[in-house]
Structures are given as C-alpha cells and as structure tokens.
XYZ file of C-alpha atoms in Angstrom:
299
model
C 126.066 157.299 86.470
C 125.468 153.971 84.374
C 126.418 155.536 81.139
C 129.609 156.813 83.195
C 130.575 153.143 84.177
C 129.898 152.122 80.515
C 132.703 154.626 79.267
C 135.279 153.006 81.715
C 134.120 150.007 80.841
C 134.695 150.691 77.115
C 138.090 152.266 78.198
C 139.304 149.272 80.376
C 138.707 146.829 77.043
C 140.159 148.850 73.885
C 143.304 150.451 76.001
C 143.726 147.189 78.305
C 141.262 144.063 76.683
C 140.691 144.065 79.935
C 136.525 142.616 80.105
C 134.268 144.104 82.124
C 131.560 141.378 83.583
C 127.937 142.540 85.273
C 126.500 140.373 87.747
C 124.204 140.932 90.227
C 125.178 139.561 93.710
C 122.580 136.625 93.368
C 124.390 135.327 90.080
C 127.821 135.652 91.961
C 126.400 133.212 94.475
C 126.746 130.892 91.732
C 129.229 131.014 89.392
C 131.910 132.710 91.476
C 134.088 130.497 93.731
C 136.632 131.418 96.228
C 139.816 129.483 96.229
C 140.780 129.485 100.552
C 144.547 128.833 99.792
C 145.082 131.243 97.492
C 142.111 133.931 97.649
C 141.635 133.669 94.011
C 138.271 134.487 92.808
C 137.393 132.859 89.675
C 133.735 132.724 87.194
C 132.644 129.861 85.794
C 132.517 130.990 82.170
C 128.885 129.319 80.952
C 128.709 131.625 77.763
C 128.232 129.257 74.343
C 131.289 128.773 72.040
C 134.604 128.802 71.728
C 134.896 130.266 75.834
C 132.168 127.509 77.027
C 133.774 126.366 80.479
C 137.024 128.784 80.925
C 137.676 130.111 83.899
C 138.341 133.943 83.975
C 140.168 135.603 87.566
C 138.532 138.318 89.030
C 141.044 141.149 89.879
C 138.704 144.112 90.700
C 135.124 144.109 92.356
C 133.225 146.983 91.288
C 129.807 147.342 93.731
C 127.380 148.779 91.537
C 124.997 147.932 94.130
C 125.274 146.703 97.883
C 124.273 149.875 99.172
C 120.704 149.668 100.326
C 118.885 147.044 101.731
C 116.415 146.068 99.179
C 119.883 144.666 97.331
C 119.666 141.840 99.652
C 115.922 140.525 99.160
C 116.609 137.050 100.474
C 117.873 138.598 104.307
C 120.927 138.171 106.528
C 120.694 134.960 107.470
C 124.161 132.820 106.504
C 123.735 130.288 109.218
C 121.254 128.341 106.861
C 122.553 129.204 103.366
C 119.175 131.141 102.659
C 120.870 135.041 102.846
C 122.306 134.198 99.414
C 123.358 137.891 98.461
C 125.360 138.566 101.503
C 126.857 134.977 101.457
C 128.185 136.252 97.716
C 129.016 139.811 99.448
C 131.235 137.907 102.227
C 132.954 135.641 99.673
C 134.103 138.649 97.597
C 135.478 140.257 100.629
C 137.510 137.371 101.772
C 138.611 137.199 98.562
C 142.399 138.841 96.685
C 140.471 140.845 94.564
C 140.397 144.428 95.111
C 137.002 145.693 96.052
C 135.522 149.234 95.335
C 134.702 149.893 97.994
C 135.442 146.915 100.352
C 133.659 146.631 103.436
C 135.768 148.385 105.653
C 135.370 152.207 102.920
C 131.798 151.037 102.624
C 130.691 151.932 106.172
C 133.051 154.480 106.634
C 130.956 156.524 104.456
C 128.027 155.611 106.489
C 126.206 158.520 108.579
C 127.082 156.796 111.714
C 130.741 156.415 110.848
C 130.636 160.140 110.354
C 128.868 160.767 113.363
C 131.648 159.005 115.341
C 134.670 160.443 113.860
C 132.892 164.483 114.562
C 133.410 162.746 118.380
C 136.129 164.833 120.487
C 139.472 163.457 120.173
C 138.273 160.951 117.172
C 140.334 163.605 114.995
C 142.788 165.214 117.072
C 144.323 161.338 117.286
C 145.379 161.323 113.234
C 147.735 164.763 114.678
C 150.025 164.989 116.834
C 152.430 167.388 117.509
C 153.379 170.582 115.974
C 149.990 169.786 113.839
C 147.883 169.680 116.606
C 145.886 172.800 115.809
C 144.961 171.032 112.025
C 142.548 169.024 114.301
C 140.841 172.286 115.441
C 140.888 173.966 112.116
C 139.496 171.084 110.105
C 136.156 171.036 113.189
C 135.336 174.742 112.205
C 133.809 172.489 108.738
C 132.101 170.208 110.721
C 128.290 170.370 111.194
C 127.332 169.329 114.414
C 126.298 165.110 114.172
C 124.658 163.835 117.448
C 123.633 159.975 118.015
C 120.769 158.237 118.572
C 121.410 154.923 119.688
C 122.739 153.529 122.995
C 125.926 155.054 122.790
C 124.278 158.803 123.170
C 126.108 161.287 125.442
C 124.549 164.311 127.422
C 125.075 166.354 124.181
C 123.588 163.812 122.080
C 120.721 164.173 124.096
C 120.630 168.183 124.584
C 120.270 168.244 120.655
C 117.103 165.904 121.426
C 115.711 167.852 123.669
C 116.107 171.234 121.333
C 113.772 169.174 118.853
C 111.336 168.239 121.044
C 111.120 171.188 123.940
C 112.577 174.398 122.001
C 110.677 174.457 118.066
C 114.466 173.422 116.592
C 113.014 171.056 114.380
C 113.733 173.721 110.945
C 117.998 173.416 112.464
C 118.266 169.390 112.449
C 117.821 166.781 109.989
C 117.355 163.186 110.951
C 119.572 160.888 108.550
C 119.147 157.097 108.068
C 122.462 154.901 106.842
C 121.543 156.059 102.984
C 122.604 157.303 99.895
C 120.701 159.159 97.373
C 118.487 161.181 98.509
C 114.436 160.606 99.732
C 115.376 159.296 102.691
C 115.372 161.937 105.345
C 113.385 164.019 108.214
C 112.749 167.597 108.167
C 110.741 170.229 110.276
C 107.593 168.694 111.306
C 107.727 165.270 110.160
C 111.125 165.134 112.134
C 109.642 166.235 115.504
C 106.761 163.910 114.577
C 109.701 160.756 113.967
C 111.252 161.380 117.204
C 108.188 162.134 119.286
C 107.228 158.676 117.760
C 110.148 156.799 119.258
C 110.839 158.681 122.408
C 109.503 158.020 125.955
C 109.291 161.447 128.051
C 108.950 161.862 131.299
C 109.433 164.566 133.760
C 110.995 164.217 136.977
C 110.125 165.850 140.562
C 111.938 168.962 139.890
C 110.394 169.684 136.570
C 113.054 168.497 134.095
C 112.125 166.624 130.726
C 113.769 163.354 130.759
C 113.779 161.509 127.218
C 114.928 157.892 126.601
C 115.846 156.899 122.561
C 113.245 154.152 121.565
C 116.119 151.354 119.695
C 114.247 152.278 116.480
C 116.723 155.588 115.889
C 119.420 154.007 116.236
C 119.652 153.623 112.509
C 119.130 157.339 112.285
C 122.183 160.412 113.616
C 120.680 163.732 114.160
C 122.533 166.177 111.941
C 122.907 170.231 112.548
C 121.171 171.539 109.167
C 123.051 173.644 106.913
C 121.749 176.787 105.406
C 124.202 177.152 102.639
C 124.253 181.253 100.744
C 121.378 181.350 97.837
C 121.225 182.844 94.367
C 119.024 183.334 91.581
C 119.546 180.481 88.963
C 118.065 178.778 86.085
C 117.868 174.846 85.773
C 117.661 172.378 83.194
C 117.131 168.904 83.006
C 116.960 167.015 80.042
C 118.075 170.227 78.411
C 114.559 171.641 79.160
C 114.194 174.348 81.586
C 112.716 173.071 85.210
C 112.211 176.423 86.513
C 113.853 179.879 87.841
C 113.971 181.071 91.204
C 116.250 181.057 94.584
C 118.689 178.048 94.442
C 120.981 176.503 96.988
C 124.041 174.580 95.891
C 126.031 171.819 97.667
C 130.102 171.457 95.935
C 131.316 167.655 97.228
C 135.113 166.714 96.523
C 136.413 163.526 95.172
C 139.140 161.473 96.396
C 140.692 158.051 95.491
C 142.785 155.985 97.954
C 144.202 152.423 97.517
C 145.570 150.635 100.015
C 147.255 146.912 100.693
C 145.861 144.249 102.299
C 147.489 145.231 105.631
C 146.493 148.808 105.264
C 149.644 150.332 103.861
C 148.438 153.261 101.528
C 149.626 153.562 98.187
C 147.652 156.090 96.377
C 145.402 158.778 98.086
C 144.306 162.031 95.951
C 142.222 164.527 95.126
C 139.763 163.074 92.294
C 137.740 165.895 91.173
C 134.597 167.300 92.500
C 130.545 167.738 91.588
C 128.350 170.265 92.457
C 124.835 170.135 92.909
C 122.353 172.498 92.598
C 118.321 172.803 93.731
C 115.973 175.382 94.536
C 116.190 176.942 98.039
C 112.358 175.391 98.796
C 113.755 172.291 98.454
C 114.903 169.433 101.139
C 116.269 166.309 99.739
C 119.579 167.096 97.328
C 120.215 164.318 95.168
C 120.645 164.228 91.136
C 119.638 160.596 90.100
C 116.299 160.566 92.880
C 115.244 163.826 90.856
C 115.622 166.220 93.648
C 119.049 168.233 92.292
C 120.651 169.172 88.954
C 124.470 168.885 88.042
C 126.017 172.538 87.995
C 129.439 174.230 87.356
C 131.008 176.512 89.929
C 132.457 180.204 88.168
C 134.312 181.426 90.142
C 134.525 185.195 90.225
C-alpha cells in the first residue's frame, strides 16, 4: 500500500500543490508544536534554502503507522517525558488537524471494540422504531465474538469451555488487538494458549469451573468462519504460487468524516478488496504474505 499513498500523494501536489510531509512519530516529537489557543499544528521547516525556518500548518494527519506496538519503542510512559512517540501521538490528537484515523476510529476497529458492539442491545440502540428488525437482520452477519477479560459473561465463558472440554478448538480463533495478519491462534496451538492462561477446577458436583488468567484479555475469542471454496490459480509477482482449493474473504470500504463534536458530514461506500488464499491456509493477509489480491466475477 506504500506505492498507493505515493499516488495520492502525487495527486494532492499537481491538482492541489498541496505537500505531502513523512515523519515518523519520533521526528514529530520535535519539530511539530501545538498551539493550546488555537489547536494549530505547525512544523518547524529545517530544510536548507530559500524555505530554511518557515512554518508550514498541518491540516490532515495521515497515520501510516501507530498501529502496533513496536511503533512506540520508547513505552507509555508521559509522566516523565521518556514515552516520546505517544507524547507526539497525544499532541496530534489534541490538535485542529484532521486525523486519519483519530483515536476515537482507531480503536473502534479494534477486535475488542468489535467484540462489544456483537453485545445484545449494543446494536438494536442505533434503531428504533419501525426499524427495529434492521438490528436483527444485520446479527444474522455476525460471527459469534466472546471476551476474555474481566468483563466475560456466562456465554463468554460457555465458548471457553467448548475449547477446552468439547475438541472445538478447529470452530474458534483467538484474536489479539492486530492488523495484518501472523498474529493469531488456531486448532491446537489455541487450546494450548488458553490452557496456558486458564486455572480449572472442578467443583463437588463435577462441573469444570475456569477462571481467565489477565493475560487474554488482549485476546476475544472469535466463532471461525468456513467461507465456500473453489479451485483457483494464484500469482504473485506475476509468477504463479500454486493451484489448488482456495478460500476468499470480500471486505467493503467506507469513508466517514465527521466534526469536532461528532456531527457527520460524509459517510459512504468506498470500494471494496477481496482476498484470496488456499483453503490449507490460516492467517489471510496480502502484505504479511499469507493472501493474494483477487477480483470477484460475478456470474
């Protein structure tokens, strides 16, 4: 997706000369400075020349990182200055600048986020009304997305217990807060992960009780989806990876912006990929290797 940025990039300048500046959020610590009256963020122009010393206004933060933890290698800690990426992160988001995505987007499309709006009643609160049965017809797409932290109910727990007790490790995948791909449990090394970080114990009348070590609270368990398969050929590189039984995955676009305050001013459909992988395969993402981009025919 870097050479996708660059054409938007290249767009933004010869239809707008509007520049395009890459920083990583280290270098932000330093040369960009938050005005608290106004919310104005402005960089320190250090370049040689003619533009030595001007000061340009940022009006759009683009994170091409911020996702993953490694992008903040000196930690969390603020109180003593030392946590200099996420110092930078929190001075763009106080900032006037629009942010894609600010904070607020950025964990909703966290797992746990997810998790909690698949909830009862999370959904059926957005309709009211004579659309009360959209609620119920959007859940028949929802995969079933059980907790692990200390906020797990009884059926948070029952899916759990199907892991551990009833061989269901091949119907659930265990999902860190990640993007990407590589980062997930399947089949055995899932039942391994939670046997791991469980306690069981059984009580007088037979039962298999299970407390959640804190350690999965990072993770959701998710209901795994066994999409229809098809014979397929894929490339990469424009060289042929292989033929065989292939699984594919179609994910929909959509672009919202939205005031300050939260008033909405633009929310549409933006497009879609599909991905595509052989059927033997677990992880799904393009860039980690796992997946190739595909076109849907329909027919």
């Amino acid at each position: 997706n870097t050479v996708d940025q660059r054409l938007l990039e290249f767009a933004l300048w010869d239809n707008h000369e509007i520049p395009v500046v890459r920083m990583s959020l280290g270098e932000i610590h330093e040369r960009v400075t938050l005005d608290e009256a106004s919310g104005r963020l402005t960089i320190q122009n250090d370049d040689q020349g003619d533009n030595c010393g001007a000061v340009q206004e940022v009006a759009v933060v683009y994170f091409r990182a911020g996702y993953a933890p490694t992008d903040y290698p000196s930690g969390y800690n603020t109180a003593d200055g030392s946590g200099i990426e996420w110092l930078a992160r929190e001075r763009l988001e106080r900032g006037s600048a629009a942010k894609c995505p600010n904070l607020g987007y950025h964990l909703a499309g966290t797992k746990k986020v997810q998790q909690e709006l698949a909830r009862r009643g999370a959904v059926e609160q957005f309709f009211e009304g004579d659309e009360a049965d959209v609620a119920a017809q959007i859940r028949t797409a929802f995969a079933g997305l059980y907790s692990l932290g200390a906020d797990a109910n009884e059926e948070d727990m029952e899916a759990v217990k199907d892991v551990l007790f009833n061989d269901a490790k091949g119907q659930y995948v265990l999902k860190p807060q990640r993007e990407g791909g590589g980062y997930n449990y399947y089949g055995e090394n899932l039942a391994n992960k939670l046997k791991e970080n469980c306690t069981i114990t059984v009580d007088d009348d037979g039962n298999n009780d299970v407390t959640l070590s804190p350690d999965l609270s990072e993770f959701i368990l998710m209901e795994r989806l066994f999409p229809p398969q098809q014979r397929a050929i894929l490339l990469r590189n424009g060289q042929v990876e292989g033929t065989g039984m292939s699984i594919s995955e179609l994910g929909c676009f959509g672009a919202i912006v939205s005031s300050g305050d939260g008033e909405v001013v633009h929310n549409e459909y933006a497009g879609f990929l599909l991905r595509t992988k052989f059927s033997g395969v677990d992880e799904g993402g393009v860039a980690s290797g796992f997946a190739t981009l595909s076109s849907p025919y329909l027919c």
